[in-house]
N, C-alpha and C. Protein backbone atom coordinates (compact mmCIF):
# COMPACT_ATOMS: atom_id res chain seq x y z
N UNK A 1 -19.33 -9.23 -9.66
CA UNK A 1 -18.96 -8.00 -9.02
C UNK A 1 -19.98 -7.63 -8.01
N UNK A 2 -19.74 -7.33 -6.84
CA UNK A 2 -20.54 -6.79 -5.72
C UNK A 2 -20.44 -5.38 -5.36
N UNK A 3 -21.24 -4.93 -4.70
CA UNK A 3 -21.19 -3.47 -4.33
C UNK A 3 -21.11 -3.45 -2.71
N UNK A 4 -20.12 -2.73 -2.29
CA UNK A 4 -19.94 -2.49 -0.81
C UNK A 4 -20.03 -0.78 -0.47
N UNK A 5 -20.97 -0.48 0.39
CA UNK A 5 -21.29 0.77 0.74
C UNK A 5 -20.67 1.03 2.00
N UNK A 6 -19.79 2.15 2.28
CA UNK A 6 -19.12 2.55 3.49
C UNK A 6 -19.69 4.03 3.77
N UNK A 7 -19.94 3.93 5.18
CA UNK A 7 -20.66 5.35 5.50
C UNK A 7 -19.49 6.08 6.25
N UNK A 8 -19.38 7.28 5.82
CA UNK A 8 -18.21 8.18 6.33
C UNK A 8 -18.78 9.51 6.71
N UNK A 9 -18.27 10.27 7.47
CA UNK A 9 -18.70 11.71 7.65
C UNK A 9 -18.20 12.28 6.57
N UNK A 10 -18.81 13.38 6.19
CA UNK A 10 -18.55 14.30 4.85
C UNK A 10 -17.06 14.69 4.90
N UNK A 11 -16.51 15.17 6.13
CA UNK A 11 -15.20 15.73 6.06
C UNK A 11 -14.05 14.46 5.85
N UNK A 12 -14.44 13.17 6.37
CA UNK A 12 -13.47 11.95 6.11
C UNK A 12 -13.58 11.66 4.63
N UNK A 13 -14.79 11.75 4.11
CA UNK A 13 -14.95 11.33 2.68
C UNK A 13 -14.18 12.24 1.92
N UNK A 14 -14.41 13.63 2.00
CA UNK A 14 -13.78 14.59 1.32
C UNK A 14 -12.08 14.44 1.49
N UNK A 15 -11.75 14.28 2.69
CA UNK A 15 -10.20 14.05 2.82
C UNK A 15 -9.68 12.84 2.19
N UNK A 16 -10.55 11.63 2.21
CA UNK A 16 -10.24 10.38 1.49
C UNK A 16 -10.25 10.53 0.08
N UNK A 17 -11.15 11.30 -0.48
CA UNK A 17 -11.00 11.51 -2.03
C UNK A 17 -9.95 12.26 -2.43
N UNK A 18 -9.51 13.27 -1.72
CA UNK A 18 -8.25 13.97 -2.01
C UNK A 18 -7.14 13.28 -1.87
N UNK A 19 -7.00 12.25 -0.75
CA UNK A 19 -5.83 11.35 -0.68
C UNK A 19 -5.65 10.48 -1.80
N UNK A 20 -6.92 9.87 -2.22
CA UNK A 20 -6.88 8.92 -3.40
C UNK A 20 -6.31 9.58 -4.67
N UNK A 21 -6.90 10.84 -4.86
CA UNK A 21 -6.33 11.61 -6.03
C UNK A 21 -4.90 11.83 -6.04
N UNK A 22 -4.37 12.17 -4.79
CA UNK A 22 -2.85 12.34 -4.66
C UNK A 22 -2.15 11.07 -4.87
N UNK A 23 -2.72 9.78 -4.56
CA UNK A 23 -1.83 8.53 -4.92
C UNK A 23 -2.37 8.01 -6.17
N UNK A 24 -3.27 8.81 -7.07
CA UNK A 24 -3.62 8.26 -8.46
C UNK A 24 -4.50 7.08 -8.26
N UNK A 25 -5.25 7.10 -7.30
CA UNK A 25 -6.50 5.83 -7.22
C UNK A 25 -7.61 6.37 -7.08
N UNK A 26 -8.77 5.84 -7.63
CA UNK A 26 -10.05 6.02 -7.25
C UNK A 26 -10.42 5.55 -5.80
N UNK A 27 -11.31 6.00 -5.19
CA UNK A 27 -11.73 5.36 -3.73
C UNK A 27 -12.07 3.96 -3.79
N UNK A 28 -12.72 3.62 -4.86
CA UNK A 28 -13.21 2.24 -5.13
C UNK A 28 -11.98 1.28 -5.47
N UNK A 29 -10.95 1.75 -6.26
CA UNK A 29 -9.77 1.18 -6.39
C UNK A 29 -9.08 0.92 -5.08
N UNK A 30 -8.68 1.84 -4.19
CA UNK A 30 -8.15 1.79 -3.06
C UNK A 30 -8.70 0.68 -2.11
N UNK A 31 -10.14 0.91 -2.05
CA UNK A 31 -10.82 -0.24 -1.21
C UNK A 31 -10.55 -1.62 -1.66
N UNK A 32 -10.68 -1.72 -3.00
CA UNK A 32 -10.57 -3.22 -3.62
C UNK A 32 -9.03 -3.66 -3.43
N UNK A 33 -8.02 -2.76 -3.56
CA UNK A 33 -6.69 -3.22 -3.33
C UNK A 33 -6.53 -3.62 -1.77
N UNK A 34 -6.99 -2.79 -0.98
CA UNK A 34 -7.02 -3.08 0.54
C UNK A 34 -7.80 -4.50 0.63
N UNK A 35 -8.78 -4.63 0.26
CA UNK A 35 -9.74 -5.82 0.68
C UNK A 35 -8.92 -7.08 0.08
N UNK A 36 -8.57 -7.11 -1.19
CA UNK A 36 -7.76 -8.03 -1.49
C UNK A 36 -6.47 -8.60 -0.94
N UNK A 37 -5.78 -7.47 -0.57
CA UNK A 37 -4.61 -7.64 0.35
C UNK A 37 -4.86 -8.32 1.69
N UNK A 38 -5.85 -7.82 2.05
CA UNK A 38 -6.32 -8.30 3.55
C UNK A 38 -6.67 -9.75 3.48
N UNK A 39 -7.42 -10.15 2.57
CA UNK A 39 -7.91 -11.44 2.46
C UNK A 39 -6.74 -12.39 2.09
N UNK A 40 -5.81 -11.90 1.22
CA UNK A 40 -4.72 -12.79 0.88
C UNK A 40 -3.78 -12.86 1.88
N UNK A 41 -3.27 -11.95 2.82
CA UNK A 41 -2.44 -11.78 3.71
C UNK A 41 -2.89 -12.13 5.19
N UNK A 42 -4.34 -11.95 5.22
CA UNK A 42 -4.77 -12.31 6.69
C UNK A 42 -4.22 -11.19 7.58
N UNK A 43 -4.04 -10.02 7.21
CA UNK A 43 -3.82 -8.98 8.22
C UNK A 43 -3.81 -7.69 7.23
N UNK A 44 -3.78 -6.65 8.11
CA UNK A 44 -3.66 -5.27 7.42
C UNK A 44 -2.17 -5.20 6.99
N UNK A 45 -2.10 -5.26 5.85
CA UNK A 45 -0.62 -5.50 5.46
C UNK A 45 0.31 -4.36 4.88
N UNK A 46 -0.32 -3.06 4.83
CA UNK A 46 0.44 -2.05 4.37
C UNK A 46 -0.06 -0.60 4.77
N UNK A 47 0.87 0.11 4.40
CA UNK A 47 0.44 1.67 4.65
C UNK A 47 0.96 2.58 3.33
N UNK A 48 -0.17 3.13 2.97
CA UNK A 48 -0.04 4.05 1.97
C UNK A 48 -0.02 5.47 2.31
N UNK A 49 0.95 6.22 2.03
CA UNK A 49 1.02 7.58 2.64
C UNK A 49 1.36 8.54 1.50
N UNK A 50 0.64 9.66 1.65
CA UNK A 50 0.78 10.82 0.91
C UNK A 50 1.59 11.93 1.47
N UNK A 51 1.99 11.46 2.62
CA UNK A 51 2.99 12.45 3.44
C UNK A 51 4.10 13.05 2.50
N UNK A 52 4.31 14.29 2.44
CA UNK A 52 5.44 14.79 1.81
C UNK A 52 6.27 15.89 2.38
N UNK A 53 6.57 15.55 3.60
CA UNK A 53 7.51 16.45 4.43
C UNK A 53 8.95 16.49 3.85
N UNK A 54 9.58 17.49 4.10
CA UNK A 54 11.08 17.68 3.63
C UNK A 54 11.94 16.40 4.10
N UNK A 55 11.63 16.01 5.20
CA UNK A 55 12.42 15.04 5.81
C UNK A 55 11.98 13.69 5.26
N UNK A 56 10.92 13.55 4.80
CA UNK A 56 10.54 12.13 4.20
C UNK A 56 10.93 11.91 2.68
N UNK A 57 11.91 11.03 2.56
CA UNK A 57 12.39 10.97 1.17
C UNK A 57 11.62 9.77 0.46
N UNK A 58 10.68 9.36 1.04
CA UNK A 58 9.70 8.32 0.34
C UNK A 58 10.65 7.22 0.06
N UNK A 59 10.58 6.64 -1.26
CA UNK A 59 11.32 5.40 -1.59
C UNK A 59 12.82 5.37 -1.21
N UNK A 60 13.43 6.62 -1.22
CA UNK A 60 14.90 6.72 -0.95
C UNK A 60 15.23 7.00 0.46
N UNK A 61 14.21 6.91 1.31
CA UNK A 61 14.44 7.26 2.72
C UNK A 61 15.46 6.08 3.37
N UNK A 62 16.04 6.38 4.33
CA UNK A 62 17.02 5.32 5.00
C UNK A 62 16.22 4.02 5.40
N UNK A 63 15.10 4.33 6.08
CA UNK A 63 14.35 3.17 6.53
C UNK A 63 13.87 2.22 5.40
N UNK A 64 13.60 2.81 4.26
CA UNK A 64 13.10 2.03 3.07
C UNK A 64 14.31 1.30 2.44
N UNK A 65 15.46 1.85 2.42
CA UNK A 65 16.68 1.22 1.87
C UNK A 65 17.08 0.13 2.74
N UNK A 66 17.09 0.17 3.90
CA UNK A 66 17.24 -0.96 5.02
C UNK A 66 16.34 -1.96 4.70
N UNK A 67 15.27 -1.74 4.61
CA UNK A 67 14.14 -2.80 4.22
C UNK A 67 14.29 -3.32 3.06
N UNK A 68 14.76 -2.68 1.99
CA UNK A 68 14.95 -3.31 0.84
C UNK A 68 16.19 -4.21 0.75
N UNK A 69 17.19 -3.79 1.34
CA UNK A 69 18.38 -4.52 1.49
C UNK A 69 18.20 -5.86 2.35
N UNK A 70 17.28 -5.70 3.33
CA UNK A 70 16.93 -6.98 4.24
C UNK A 70 16.14 -8.03 3.13
N UNK A 71 15.27 -7.49 2.37
CA UNK A 71 14.56 -8.37 1.39
C UNK A 71 15.39 -8.90 0.30
N UNK A 72 16.52 -8.11 -0.24
CA UNK A 72 17.40 -8.78 -1.26
C UNK A 72 18.14 -9.86 -0.60
N UNK A 73 18.59 -9.84 0.71
CA UNK A 73 19.19 -10.58 1.52
C UNK A 73 18.59 -12.00 1.53
N UNK A 74 17.31 -11.92 2.09
CA UNK A 74 16.28 -12.85 2.25
C UNK A 74 16.02 -13.70 0.83
N UNK A 75 16.00 -12.83 -0.12
CA UNK A 75 15.67 -13.25 -1.56
C UNK A 75 16.75 -14.27 -1.92
N UNK A 76 18.20 -13.76 -1.78
CA UNK A 76 19.36 -14.56 -2.10
C UNK A 76 19.49 -15.81 -1.47
N UNK A 77 18.69 -15.84 0.00
CA UNK A 77 18.86 -17.02 0.73
C UNK A 77 17.70 -17.92 0.41
N UNK A 78 16.75 -17.52 -0.59
CA UNK A 78 15.83 -18.55 -0.88
C UNK A 78 14.65 -18.39 0.06
N UNK A 79 14.68 -17.34 0.86
CA UNK A 79 13.60 -17.26 1.94
C UNK A 79 12.29 -16.42 1.64
N UNK A 80 12.10 -16.09 0.43
CA UNK A 80 11.20 -15.25 0.14
C UNK A 80 10.30 -15.96 -1.01
N UNK A 81 9.02 -16.00 -0.93
CA UNK A 81 8.13 -16.50 -1.96
C UNK A 81 7.52 -15.43 -2.60
N UNK A 82 7.77 -15.46 -4.06
CA UNK A 82 7.21 -14.25 -4.83
C UNK A 82 5.81 -14.93 -5.50
N UNK A 83 4.84 -14.09 -5.62
CA UNK A 83 3.70 -14.50 -6.36
C UNK A 83 3.21 -13.20 -7.24
N UNK A 84 2.62 -13.49 -8.29
CA UNK A 84 2.27 -12.46 -9.08
C UNK A 84 0.96 -11.98 -8.58
N UNK A 85 0.69 -10.49 -8.33
CA UNK A 85 -0.49 -9.84 -7.84
C UNK A 85 -1.53 -9.85 -9.08
N UNK A 86 -2.63 -10.06 -8.89
CA UNK A 86 -3.62 -10.03 -9.93
C UNK A 86 -4.03 -8.77 -10.54
N UNK A 87 -3.48 -7.77 -9.83
CA UNK A 87 -3.61 -6.43 -10.42
C UNK A 87 -2.58 -5.99 -11.31
N UNK A 88 -1.46 -6.69 -11.35
CA UNK A 88 -0.19 -6.46 -12.13
C UNK A 88 -0.12 -7.47 -13.10
N UNK A 89 -0.15 -7.15 -14.32
CA UNK A 89 0.19 -8.01 -15.26
C UNK A 89 1.68 -8.35 -15.74
N UNK A 90 2.24 -9.46 -15.79
CA UNK A 90 3.55 -9.47 -15.97
C UNK A 90 3.83 -9.46 -17.64
């Protein structure tokens, strides 16, 4: 295990800690998930949002449902490659 130090201004650190608590992760866990995903996918691969507007339906939003339908179609066509994430035990 290695240690990574990140310098943030106090307000950003405080806001980041609040965000992590909102999504149920420690700051260290969130950075680890981010770093492992970036290395594996060779890009900044995702957005984690704590946004909770009345219009934001999260998982059930129209945009997410369209995305999931597209992924199901690609999977049925055999065009997706599924891999087990090391943080998730099957």
